[in-house]
Short mmCIF file of C-alpha atoms and ligand atoms in Angstrom, two decimals:
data_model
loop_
_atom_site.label_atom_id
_atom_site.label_comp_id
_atom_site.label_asym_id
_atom_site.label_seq_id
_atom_site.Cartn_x
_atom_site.Cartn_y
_atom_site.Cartn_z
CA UNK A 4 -172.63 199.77 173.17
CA UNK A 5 -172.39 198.30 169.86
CA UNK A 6 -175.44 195.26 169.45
CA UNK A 7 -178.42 196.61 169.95
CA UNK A 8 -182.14 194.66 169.97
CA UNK A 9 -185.29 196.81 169.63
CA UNK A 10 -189.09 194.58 170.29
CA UNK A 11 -192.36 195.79 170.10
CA UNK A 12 -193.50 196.36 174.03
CA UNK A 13 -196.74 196.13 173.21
CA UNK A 14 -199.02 194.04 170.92
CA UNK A 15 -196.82 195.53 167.26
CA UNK A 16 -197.28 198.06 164.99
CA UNK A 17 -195.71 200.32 167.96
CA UNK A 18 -193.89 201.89 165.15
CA UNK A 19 -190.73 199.96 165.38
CA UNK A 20 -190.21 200.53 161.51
CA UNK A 21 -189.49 204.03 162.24
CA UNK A 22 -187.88 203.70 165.43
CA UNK A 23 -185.52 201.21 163.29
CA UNK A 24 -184.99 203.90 160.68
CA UNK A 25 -183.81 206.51 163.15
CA UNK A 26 -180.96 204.58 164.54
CA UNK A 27 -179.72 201.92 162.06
CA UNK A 28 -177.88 205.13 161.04
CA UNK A 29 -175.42 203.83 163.31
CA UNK A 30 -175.49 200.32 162.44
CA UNK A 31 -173.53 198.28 159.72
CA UNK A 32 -175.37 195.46 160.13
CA UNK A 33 -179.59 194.67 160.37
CA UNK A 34 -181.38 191.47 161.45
CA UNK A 35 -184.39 190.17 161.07
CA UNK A 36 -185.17 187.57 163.42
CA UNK A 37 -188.52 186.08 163.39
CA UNK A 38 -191.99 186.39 162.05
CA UNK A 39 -192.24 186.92 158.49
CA UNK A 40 -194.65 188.89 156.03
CA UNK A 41 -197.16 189.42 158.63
CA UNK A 42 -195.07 192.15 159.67
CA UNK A 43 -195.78 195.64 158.01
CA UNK A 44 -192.93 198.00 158.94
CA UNK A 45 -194.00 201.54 157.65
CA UNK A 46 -190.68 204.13 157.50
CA UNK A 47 -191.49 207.70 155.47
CA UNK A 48 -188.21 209.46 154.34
CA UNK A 49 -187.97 212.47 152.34
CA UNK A 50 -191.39 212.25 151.57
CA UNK A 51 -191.97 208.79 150.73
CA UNK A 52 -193.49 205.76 152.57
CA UNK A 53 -191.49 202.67 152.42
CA UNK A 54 -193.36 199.05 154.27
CA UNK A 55 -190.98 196.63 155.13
CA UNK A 56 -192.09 193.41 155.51
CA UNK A 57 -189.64 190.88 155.56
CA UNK A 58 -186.70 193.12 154.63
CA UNK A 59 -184.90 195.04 157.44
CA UNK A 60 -186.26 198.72 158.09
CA UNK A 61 -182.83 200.24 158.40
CA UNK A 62 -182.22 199.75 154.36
CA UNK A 63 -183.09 203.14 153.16
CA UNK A 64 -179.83 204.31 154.80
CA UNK A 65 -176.93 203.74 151.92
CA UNK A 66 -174.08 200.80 152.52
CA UNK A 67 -176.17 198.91 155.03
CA UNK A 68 -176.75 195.17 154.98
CA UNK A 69 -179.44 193.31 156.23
CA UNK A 70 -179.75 190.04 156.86
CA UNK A 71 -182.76 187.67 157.19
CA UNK A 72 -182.73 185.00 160.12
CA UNK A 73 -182.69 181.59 160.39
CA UNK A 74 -186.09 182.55 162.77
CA UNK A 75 -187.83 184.38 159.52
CA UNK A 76 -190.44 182.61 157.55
CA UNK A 77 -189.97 183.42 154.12
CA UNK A 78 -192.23 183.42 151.04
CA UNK A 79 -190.00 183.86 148.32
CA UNK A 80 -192.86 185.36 146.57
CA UNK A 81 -193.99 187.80 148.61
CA UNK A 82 -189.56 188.53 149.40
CA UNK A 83 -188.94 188.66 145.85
CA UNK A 84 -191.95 191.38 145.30
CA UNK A 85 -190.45 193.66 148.23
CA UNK A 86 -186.97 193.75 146.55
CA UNK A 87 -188.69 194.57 143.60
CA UNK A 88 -190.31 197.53 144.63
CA UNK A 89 -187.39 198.66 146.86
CA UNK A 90 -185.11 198.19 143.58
CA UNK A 91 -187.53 200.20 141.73
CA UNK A 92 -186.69 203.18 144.39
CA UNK A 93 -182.95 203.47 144.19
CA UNK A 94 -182.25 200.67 147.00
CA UNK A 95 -179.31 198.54 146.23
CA UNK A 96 -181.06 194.87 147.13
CA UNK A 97 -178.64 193.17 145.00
CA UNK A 98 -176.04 194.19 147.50
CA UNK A 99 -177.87 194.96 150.78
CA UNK A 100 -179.96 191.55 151.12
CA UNK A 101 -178.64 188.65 152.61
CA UNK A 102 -180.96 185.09 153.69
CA UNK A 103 -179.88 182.91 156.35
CA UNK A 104 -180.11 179.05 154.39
CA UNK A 105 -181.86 178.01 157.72
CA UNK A 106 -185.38 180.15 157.03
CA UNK A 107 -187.99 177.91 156.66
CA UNK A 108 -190.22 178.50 153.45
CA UNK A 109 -193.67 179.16 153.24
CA UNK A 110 -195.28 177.47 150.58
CA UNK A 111 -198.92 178.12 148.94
CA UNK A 112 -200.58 175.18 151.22
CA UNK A 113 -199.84 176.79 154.40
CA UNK A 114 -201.75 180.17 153.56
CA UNK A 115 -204.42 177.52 152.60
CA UNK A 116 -204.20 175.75 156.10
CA UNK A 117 -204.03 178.79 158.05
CA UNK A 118 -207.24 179.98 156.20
CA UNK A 119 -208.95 177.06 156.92
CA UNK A 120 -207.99 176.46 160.24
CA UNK A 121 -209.05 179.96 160.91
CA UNK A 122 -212.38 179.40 159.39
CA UNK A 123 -213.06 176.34 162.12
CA UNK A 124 -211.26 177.37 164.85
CA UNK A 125 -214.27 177.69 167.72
CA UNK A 126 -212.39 180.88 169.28
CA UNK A 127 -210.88 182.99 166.10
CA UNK A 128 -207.48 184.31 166.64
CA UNK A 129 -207.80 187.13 163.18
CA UNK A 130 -204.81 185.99 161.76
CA UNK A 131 -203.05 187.66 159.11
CA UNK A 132 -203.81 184.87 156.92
CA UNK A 133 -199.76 184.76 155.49
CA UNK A 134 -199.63 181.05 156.63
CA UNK A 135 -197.23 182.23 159.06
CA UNK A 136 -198.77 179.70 162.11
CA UNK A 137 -198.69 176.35 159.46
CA UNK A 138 -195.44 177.19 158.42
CA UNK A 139 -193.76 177.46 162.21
CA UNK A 140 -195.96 174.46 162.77
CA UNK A 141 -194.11 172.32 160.17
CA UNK A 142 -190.51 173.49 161.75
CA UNK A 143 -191.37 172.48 165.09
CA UNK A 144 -192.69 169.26 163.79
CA UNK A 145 -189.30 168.75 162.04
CA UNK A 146 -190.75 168.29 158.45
CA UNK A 147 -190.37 172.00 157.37
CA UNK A 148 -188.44 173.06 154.50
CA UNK A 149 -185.61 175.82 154.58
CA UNK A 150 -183.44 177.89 152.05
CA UNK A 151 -180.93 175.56 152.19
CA UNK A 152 -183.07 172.62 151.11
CA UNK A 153 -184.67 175.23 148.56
CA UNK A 154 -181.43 175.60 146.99
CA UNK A 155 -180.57 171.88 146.44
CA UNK A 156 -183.00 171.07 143.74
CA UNK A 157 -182.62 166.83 144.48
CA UNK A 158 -182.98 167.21 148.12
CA UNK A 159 -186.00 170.07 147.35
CA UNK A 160 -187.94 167.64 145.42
CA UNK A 161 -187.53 165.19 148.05
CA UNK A 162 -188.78 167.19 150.72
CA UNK A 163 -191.67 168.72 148.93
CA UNK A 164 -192.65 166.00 147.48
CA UNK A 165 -193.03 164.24 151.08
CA UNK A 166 -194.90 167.53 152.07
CA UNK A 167 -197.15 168.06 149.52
CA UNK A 168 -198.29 164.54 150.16
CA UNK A 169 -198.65 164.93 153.42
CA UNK A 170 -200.94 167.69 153.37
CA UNK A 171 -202.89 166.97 150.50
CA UNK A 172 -204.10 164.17 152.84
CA UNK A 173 -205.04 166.98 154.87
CA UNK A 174 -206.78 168.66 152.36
CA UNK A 175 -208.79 166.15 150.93
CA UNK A 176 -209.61 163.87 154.18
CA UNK A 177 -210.52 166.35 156.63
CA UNK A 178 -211.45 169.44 154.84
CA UNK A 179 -212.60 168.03 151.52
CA UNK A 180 -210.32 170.04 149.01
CA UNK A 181 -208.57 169.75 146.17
CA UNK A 182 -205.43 168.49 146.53
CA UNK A 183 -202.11 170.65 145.39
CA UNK A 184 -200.48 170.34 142.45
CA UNK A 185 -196.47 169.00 143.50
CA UNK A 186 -195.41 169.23 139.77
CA UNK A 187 -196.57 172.79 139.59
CA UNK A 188 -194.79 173.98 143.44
CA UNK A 189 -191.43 172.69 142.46
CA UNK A 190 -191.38 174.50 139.14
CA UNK A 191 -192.26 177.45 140.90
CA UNK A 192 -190.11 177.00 143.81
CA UNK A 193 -187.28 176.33 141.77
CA UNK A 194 -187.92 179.77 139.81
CA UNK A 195 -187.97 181.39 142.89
CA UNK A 196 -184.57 179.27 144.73
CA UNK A 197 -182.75 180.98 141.26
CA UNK A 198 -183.63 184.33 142.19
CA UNK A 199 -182.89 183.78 145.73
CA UNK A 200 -179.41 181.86 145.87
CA UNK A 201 -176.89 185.27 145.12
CA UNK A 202 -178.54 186.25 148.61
CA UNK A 203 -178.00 182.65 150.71
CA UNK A 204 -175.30 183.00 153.53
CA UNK A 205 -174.70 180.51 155.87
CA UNK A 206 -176.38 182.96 158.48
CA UNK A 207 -174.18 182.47 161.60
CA UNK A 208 -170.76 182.41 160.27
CA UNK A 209 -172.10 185.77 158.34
CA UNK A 210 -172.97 187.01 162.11
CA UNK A 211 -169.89 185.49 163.97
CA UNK A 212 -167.51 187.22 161.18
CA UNK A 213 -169.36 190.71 161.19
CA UNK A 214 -168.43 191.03 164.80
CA UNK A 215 -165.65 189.55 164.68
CA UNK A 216 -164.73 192.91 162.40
CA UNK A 217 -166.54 195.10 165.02
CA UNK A 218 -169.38 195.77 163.15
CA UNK A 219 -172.43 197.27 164.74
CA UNK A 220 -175.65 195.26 164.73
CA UNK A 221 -179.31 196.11 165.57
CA UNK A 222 -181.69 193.48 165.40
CA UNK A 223 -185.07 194.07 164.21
CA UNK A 224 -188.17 192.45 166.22
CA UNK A 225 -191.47 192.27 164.52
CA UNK A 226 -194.84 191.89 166.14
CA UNK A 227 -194.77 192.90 170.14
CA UNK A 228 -194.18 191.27 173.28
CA UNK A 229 -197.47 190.60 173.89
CA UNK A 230 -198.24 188.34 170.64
CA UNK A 231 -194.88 186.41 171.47
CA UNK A 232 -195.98 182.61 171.38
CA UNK A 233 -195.01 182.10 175.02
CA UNK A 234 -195.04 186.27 176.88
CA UNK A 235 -197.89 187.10 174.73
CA UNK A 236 -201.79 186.90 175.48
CA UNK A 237 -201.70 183.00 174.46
CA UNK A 238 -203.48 181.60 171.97
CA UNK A 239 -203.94 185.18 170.83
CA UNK A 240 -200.25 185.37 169.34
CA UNK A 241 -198.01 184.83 166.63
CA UNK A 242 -195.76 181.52 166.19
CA UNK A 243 -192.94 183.16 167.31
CA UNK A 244 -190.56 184.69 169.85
CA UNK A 245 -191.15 188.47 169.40
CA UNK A 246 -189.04 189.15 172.82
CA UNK A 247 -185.57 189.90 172.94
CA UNK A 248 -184.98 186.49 173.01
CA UNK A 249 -185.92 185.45 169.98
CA UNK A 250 -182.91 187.64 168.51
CA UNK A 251 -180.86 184.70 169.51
CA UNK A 252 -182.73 182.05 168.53
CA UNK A 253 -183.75 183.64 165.30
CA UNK A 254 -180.11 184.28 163.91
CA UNK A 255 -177.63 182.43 166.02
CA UNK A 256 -175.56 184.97 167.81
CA UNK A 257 -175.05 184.22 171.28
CA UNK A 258 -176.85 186.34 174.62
CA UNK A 259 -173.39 187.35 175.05
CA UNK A 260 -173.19 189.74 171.69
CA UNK A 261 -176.21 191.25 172.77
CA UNK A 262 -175.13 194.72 174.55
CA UNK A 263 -178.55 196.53 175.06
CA UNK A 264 -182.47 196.05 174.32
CA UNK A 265 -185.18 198.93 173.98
CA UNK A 266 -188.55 198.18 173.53
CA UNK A 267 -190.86 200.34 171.19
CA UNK A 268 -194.43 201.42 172.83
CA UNK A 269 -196.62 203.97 171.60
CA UNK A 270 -198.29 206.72 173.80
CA UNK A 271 -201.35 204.68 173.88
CA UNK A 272 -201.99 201.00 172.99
CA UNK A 273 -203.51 198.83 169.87
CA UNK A 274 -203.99 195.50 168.91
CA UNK A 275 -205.14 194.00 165.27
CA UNK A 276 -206.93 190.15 165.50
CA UNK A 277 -208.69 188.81 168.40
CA UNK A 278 -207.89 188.50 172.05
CA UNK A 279 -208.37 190.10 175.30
CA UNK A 280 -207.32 194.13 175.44
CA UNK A 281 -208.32 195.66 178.67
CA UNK A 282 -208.02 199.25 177.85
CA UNK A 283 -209.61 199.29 174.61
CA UNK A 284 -211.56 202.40 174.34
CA UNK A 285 -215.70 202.67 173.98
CA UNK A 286 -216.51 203.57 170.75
CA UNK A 287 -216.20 207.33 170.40
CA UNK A 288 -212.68 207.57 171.75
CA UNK A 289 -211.95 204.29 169.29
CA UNK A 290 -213.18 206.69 166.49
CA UNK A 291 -211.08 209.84 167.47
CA UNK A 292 -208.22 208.11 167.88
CA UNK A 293 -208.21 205.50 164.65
CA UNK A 294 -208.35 208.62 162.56
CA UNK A 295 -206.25 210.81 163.85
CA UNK A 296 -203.28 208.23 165.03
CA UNK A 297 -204.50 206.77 161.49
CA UNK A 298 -204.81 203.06 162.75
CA UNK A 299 -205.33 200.92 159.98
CA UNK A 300 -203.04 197.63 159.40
CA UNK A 301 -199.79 198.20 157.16
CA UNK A 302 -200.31 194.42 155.93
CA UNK A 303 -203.84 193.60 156.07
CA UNK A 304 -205.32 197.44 156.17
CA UNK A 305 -207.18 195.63 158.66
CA UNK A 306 -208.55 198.80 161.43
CA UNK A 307 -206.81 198.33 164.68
CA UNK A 308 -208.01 198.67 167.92
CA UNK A 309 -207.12 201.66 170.04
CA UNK A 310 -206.90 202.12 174.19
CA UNK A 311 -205.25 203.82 176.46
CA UNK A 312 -201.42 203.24 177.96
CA UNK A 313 -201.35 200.19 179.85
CA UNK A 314 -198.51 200.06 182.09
CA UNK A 315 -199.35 196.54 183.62
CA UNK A 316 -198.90 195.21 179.69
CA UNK A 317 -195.52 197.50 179.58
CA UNK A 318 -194.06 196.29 182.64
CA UNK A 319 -194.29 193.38 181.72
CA UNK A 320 -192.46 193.80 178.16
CA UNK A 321 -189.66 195.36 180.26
CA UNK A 322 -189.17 192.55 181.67
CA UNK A 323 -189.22 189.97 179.43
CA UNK A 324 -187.08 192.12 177.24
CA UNK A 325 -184.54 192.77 179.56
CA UNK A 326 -185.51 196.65 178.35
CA UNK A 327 -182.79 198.75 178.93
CA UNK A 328 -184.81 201.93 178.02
CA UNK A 329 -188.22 202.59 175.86
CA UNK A 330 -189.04 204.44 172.78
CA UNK A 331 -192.10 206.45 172.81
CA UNK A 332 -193.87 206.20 169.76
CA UNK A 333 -197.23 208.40 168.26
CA UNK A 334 -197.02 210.99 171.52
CA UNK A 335 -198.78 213.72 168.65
CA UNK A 336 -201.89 211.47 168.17
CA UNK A 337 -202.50 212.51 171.72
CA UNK A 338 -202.34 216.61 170.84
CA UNK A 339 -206.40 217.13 171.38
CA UNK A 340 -207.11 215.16 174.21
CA UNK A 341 -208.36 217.23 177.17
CA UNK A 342 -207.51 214.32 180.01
CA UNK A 343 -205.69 211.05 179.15
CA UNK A 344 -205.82 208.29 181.33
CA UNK A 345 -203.05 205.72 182.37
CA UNK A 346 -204.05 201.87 183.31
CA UNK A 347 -201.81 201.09 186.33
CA UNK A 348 -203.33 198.17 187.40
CA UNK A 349 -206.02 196.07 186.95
CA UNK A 350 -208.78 194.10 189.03
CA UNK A 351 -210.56 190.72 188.69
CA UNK A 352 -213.22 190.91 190.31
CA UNK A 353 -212.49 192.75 193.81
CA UNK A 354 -209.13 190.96 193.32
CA UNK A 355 -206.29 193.67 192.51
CA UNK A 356 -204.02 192.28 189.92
CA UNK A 357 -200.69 193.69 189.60
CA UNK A 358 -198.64 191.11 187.30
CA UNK A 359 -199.47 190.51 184.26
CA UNK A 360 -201.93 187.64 183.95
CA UNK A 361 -200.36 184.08 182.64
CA UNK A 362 -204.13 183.21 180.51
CA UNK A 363 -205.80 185.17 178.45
CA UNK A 364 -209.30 183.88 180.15
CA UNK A 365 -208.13 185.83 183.19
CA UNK A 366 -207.08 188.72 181.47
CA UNK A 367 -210.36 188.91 179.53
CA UNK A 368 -212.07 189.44 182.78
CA UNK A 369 -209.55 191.93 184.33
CA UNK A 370 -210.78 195.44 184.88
CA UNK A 371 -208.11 198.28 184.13
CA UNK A 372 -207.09 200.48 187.14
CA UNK A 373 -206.70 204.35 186.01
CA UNK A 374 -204.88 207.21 186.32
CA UNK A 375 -206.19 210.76 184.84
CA UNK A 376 -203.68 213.09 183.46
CA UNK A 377 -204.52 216.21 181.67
CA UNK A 378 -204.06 216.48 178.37
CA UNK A 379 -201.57 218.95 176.67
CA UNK A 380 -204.18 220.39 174.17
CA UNK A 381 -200.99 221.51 171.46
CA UNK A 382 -198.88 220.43 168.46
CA UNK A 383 -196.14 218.36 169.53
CA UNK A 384 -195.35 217.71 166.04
CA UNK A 385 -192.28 220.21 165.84
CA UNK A 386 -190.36 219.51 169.38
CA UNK A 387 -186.83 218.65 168.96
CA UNK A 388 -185.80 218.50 172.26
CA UNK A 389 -187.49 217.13 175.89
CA UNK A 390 -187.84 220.38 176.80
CA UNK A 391 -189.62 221.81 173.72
CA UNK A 392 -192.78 219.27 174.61
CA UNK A 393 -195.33 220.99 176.72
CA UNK A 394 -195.10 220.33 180.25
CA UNK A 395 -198.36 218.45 180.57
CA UNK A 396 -196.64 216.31 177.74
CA UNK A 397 -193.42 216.06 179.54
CA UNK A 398 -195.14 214.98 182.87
CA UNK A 399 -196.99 212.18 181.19
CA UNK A 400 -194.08 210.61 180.01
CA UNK A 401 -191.98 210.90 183.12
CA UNK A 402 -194.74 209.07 184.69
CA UNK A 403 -194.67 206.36 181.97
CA UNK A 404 -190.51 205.94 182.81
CA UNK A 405 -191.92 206.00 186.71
CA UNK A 406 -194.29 203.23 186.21
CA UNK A 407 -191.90 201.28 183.56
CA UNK A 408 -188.58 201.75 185.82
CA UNK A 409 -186.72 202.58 182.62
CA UNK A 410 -186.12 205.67 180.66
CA UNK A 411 -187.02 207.21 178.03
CA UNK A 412 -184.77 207.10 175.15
CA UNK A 413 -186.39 208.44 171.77
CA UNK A 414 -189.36 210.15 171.81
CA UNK A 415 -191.40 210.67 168.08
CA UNK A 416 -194.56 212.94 167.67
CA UNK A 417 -194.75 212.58 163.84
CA UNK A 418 -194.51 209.97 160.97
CA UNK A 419 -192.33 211.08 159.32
CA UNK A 420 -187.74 210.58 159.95
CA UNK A 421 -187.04 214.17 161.31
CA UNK A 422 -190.52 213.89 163.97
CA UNK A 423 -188.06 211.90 166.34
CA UNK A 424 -185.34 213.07 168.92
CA UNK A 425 -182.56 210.43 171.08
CA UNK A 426 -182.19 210.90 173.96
CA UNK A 427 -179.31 208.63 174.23
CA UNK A 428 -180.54 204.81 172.48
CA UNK A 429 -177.25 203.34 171.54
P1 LIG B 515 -194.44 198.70 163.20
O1 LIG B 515 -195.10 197.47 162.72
O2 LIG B 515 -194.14 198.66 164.67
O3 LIG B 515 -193.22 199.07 162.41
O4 LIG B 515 -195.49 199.89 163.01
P2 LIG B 515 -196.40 200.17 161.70
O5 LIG B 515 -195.54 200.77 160.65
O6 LIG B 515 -197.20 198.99 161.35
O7 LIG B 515 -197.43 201.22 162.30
C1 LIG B 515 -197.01 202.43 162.83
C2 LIG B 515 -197.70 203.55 162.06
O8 LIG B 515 -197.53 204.77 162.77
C3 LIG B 515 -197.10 203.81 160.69
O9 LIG B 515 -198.13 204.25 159.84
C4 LIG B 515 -196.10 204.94 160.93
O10 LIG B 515 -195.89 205.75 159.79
C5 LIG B 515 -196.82 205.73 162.00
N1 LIG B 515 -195.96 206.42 162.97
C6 LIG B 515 -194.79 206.01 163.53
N2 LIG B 515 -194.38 206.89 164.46
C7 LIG B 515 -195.32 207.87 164.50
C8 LIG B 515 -195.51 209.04 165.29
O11 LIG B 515 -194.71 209.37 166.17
N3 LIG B 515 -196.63 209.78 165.04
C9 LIG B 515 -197.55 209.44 164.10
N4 LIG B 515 -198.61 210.21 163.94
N5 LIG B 515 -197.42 208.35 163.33
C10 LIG B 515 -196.33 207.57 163.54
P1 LIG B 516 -195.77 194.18 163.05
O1 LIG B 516 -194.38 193.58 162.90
C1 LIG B 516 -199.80 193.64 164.62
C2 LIG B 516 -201.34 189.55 164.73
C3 LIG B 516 -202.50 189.20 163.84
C4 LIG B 516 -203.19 188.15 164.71
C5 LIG B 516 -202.02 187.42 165.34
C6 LIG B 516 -201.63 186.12 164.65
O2 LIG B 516 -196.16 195.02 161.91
O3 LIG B 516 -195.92 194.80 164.38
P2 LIG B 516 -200.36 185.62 162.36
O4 LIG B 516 -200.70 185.97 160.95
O5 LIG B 516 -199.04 186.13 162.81
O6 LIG B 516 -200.52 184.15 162.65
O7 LIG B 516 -201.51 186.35 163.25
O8 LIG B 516 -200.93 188.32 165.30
N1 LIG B 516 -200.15 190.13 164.04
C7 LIG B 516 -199.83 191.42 164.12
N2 LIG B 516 -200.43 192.46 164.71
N3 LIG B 516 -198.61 193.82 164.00
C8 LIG B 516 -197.98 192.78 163.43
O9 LIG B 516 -196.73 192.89 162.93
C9 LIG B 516 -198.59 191.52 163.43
N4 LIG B 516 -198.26 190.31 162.94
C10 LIG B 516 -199.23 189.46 163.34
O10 LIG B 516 -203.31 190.31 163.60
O11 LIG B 516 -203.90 188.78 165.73
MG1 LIG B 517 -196.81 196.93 161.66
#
């Protein structure tokens, strides 16, 4: 198997970062595909915590490149700070960073929108405020602006100065703000394009020719299935294709190149923003489990919102994802618990709902369905092997792979690189 594609299974921060770290050892190649610095990727390696944001996780290992999609959304700002301070820690970003020229840009009046639109919207969706949604919004409406335009100062000032234009109507009309300052954007921009340009590659031909010398690629998913713009608990997404799908899309190698896809879940479920979550916990259990599984936002530092495993949300991923296999994620955070409970199912009403719902107003009334397990009540911290877990551990996640249809293929009970064992991923 040589291309491999790993997506959050649930709704992100699964711990993909780390998962990413463990086996881009074996890759040559890394690809981001979509989303953009709403992502916070956390890996800790010899003792030091690294967050990714737009940059591929699997950097810290030496001689890697990574690449960053024509599906990314870039701020050059907030790109330019993250090779800083990965420069500033030994990694070779000179080298190891590459841009696709068909990124779209985020520029300082889409944070603005997606702020204000936030601030209206009847039913909030918690955004991450990056201007993420404004800036997908412009692609799909065919006036966005992308690295390649960036780098071509006449056809940049063109382009901005139609946008800027554009939304200052926006501004000033219908929210009654100050309109942006064009003159002040494309000197900025154009600082920025400088910095960026040693990284530009026509993205495809970059992709077609690494395979085409047998390199090894993983692609990099950020977010999770479920806050993909058409899989995911719509309108309580991203803008983006977070499934396997979107590794396509987002960097132009075919289906075809793609050998294998594992989705990353951890041993529970949580969800930052707004939107329906059926297994979210009462309050004490929310408690326990934010502290000890430490569930606080690695962009935002925004507290997440913890629940039990919810197969119905899982199965579902696997699908979508054409999973091969899963990745088990934060199994330690469940050490203490005395019983832990599985959602199998869920009902509306006296309605028994199997597949995942299609709208998140049905979802928001669906009732989870559980299963009790008893808890393992010891470190898991240290196992290195399957068979080191405690069996109460071991049986919970052989019913996970029995309710997913899929196996298991890397299980981690610890933060940190070495608190992670294969069980066969690539
Ligand atoms: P991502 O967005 O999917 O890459 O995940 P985040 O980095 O946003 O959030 C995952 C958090 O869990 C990070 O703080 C990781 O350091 C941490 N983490 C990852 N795997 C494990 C694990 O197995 N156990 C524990 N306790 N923490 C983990
Ligand atoms: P990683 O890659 C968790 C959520 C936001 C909000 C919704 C839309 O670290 O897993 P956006 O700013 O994208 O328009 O916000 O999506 N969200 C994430 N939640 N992990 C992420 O990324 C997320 N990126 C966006 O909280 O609910
Ligand atoms: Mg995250």
């Amino acid at each position: 198997m040589s291309n491999l594609v790993i997506v959050g299974a649930q709704w992100g921060d699964e711990g993909k970062g780390k998962v990413i770290d463990v086996l881009s050892e074996e890759a040559d190649v890394l690809v981001r595909f979509q989303g953009g610095h709403n992502a916070g990727h956390t890996v800790i390696a010899d003792g030091q915590e690294f967050i990714f944001h737009l940059i591929p996780s699997g950097l810290l290992h030496e001689g890697k490149i990574g690449l960053i999609g024509n599906g990314v959304v870039i701020d050059p700002e907030a790109l330019l700070e993250e090779m800083g301070r990965l420069s500033e820690r030994g990694i070779d970003v000179q080298r190891a960073v590459k841009i696709s020229d068909q990124a779209h840009v985020i520029f300082p009046y889409h944070k603005q929108l997606d702020l204000l639109e936030e601030s209206v919207r009847a039913g909030r969706i918690g955004t991450s405020g990056r201007g993420i949604g404004p800036c997908y919004a412009d692609k799909t409406a065919r006036c966005g602006i992308r690295v390649a335009d960036l780098c071509d100062a006449a056809a940049f000032a063109k382009k901005l100065r139609q946008n800027v234009t554009e939304k200052n109507r926006l501004f000033q009309a219908l929210y009654g703000k100050p309109p942006v300052s064009y003159e002040e954007l494309l000197e900025r921009y154009t600082g920025y394009a400088k910095r960026l340009a040693p990284h530009v590659v026509n993205g495809v031909r970059f992709l077609r020719e690494a395979i085409a010398q047998g390199k090894r690629l993983l692609f990099e998913g950020a977010q999770g299935t479920l806050l993909d713009v058409d899989h995911g608990t719509y309108p309580y997404v991203t803008s983006s294709n977070a499934t396997a799908g979107g590794a396509c899309t987002g960097s132009g190698v075919p289906p075809t190149a793609i050998d294998r896809v594992i989705g990353v879940v951890k041993a529970y479920t949580t969800r930052v923003g707004e939107g329906p979550f059926p297994t979210e916990f009462p309050p004490d259990l929310m408690e326990r489990i934010r502290t000890k599984g430490k569930e606080f936002g690695a962009t935002t530092g925004r507290a997440r919102r913890c629940g039990w495993f919810d197969a119905v949300v899982a199965r579902h991923a696997v699908w979508v994802n054409g999973c091969a296999a899963i990745a088990v994620t934060k199994l330690d955070v469940l050490d203490e618990m005395e019983t832990i409970q599985i959602c199998t199912s869920y009902r509306d009403g006296a309605r028994p709902v199997e597949e995942f719902p299609s709208s998140a107003d049905v979802l928001s009334r669906c009732q989870p369905v559980y299963e009790s397990w008893p808890g393992w009540q010891a470190d898991t911290g240290d196992a290195g092997r399957f068979e080191e877990l405690p069996p109460e551990a071991q049986r919970y996640l052989k019913r996970l792979e029995s309710l997913l249809g899929v196996p298991i293929c890397l299980i981690s009970t610890g933060s940190k690189r070495e608190q992670a064992f294969k069980i066969g991923c690539w």
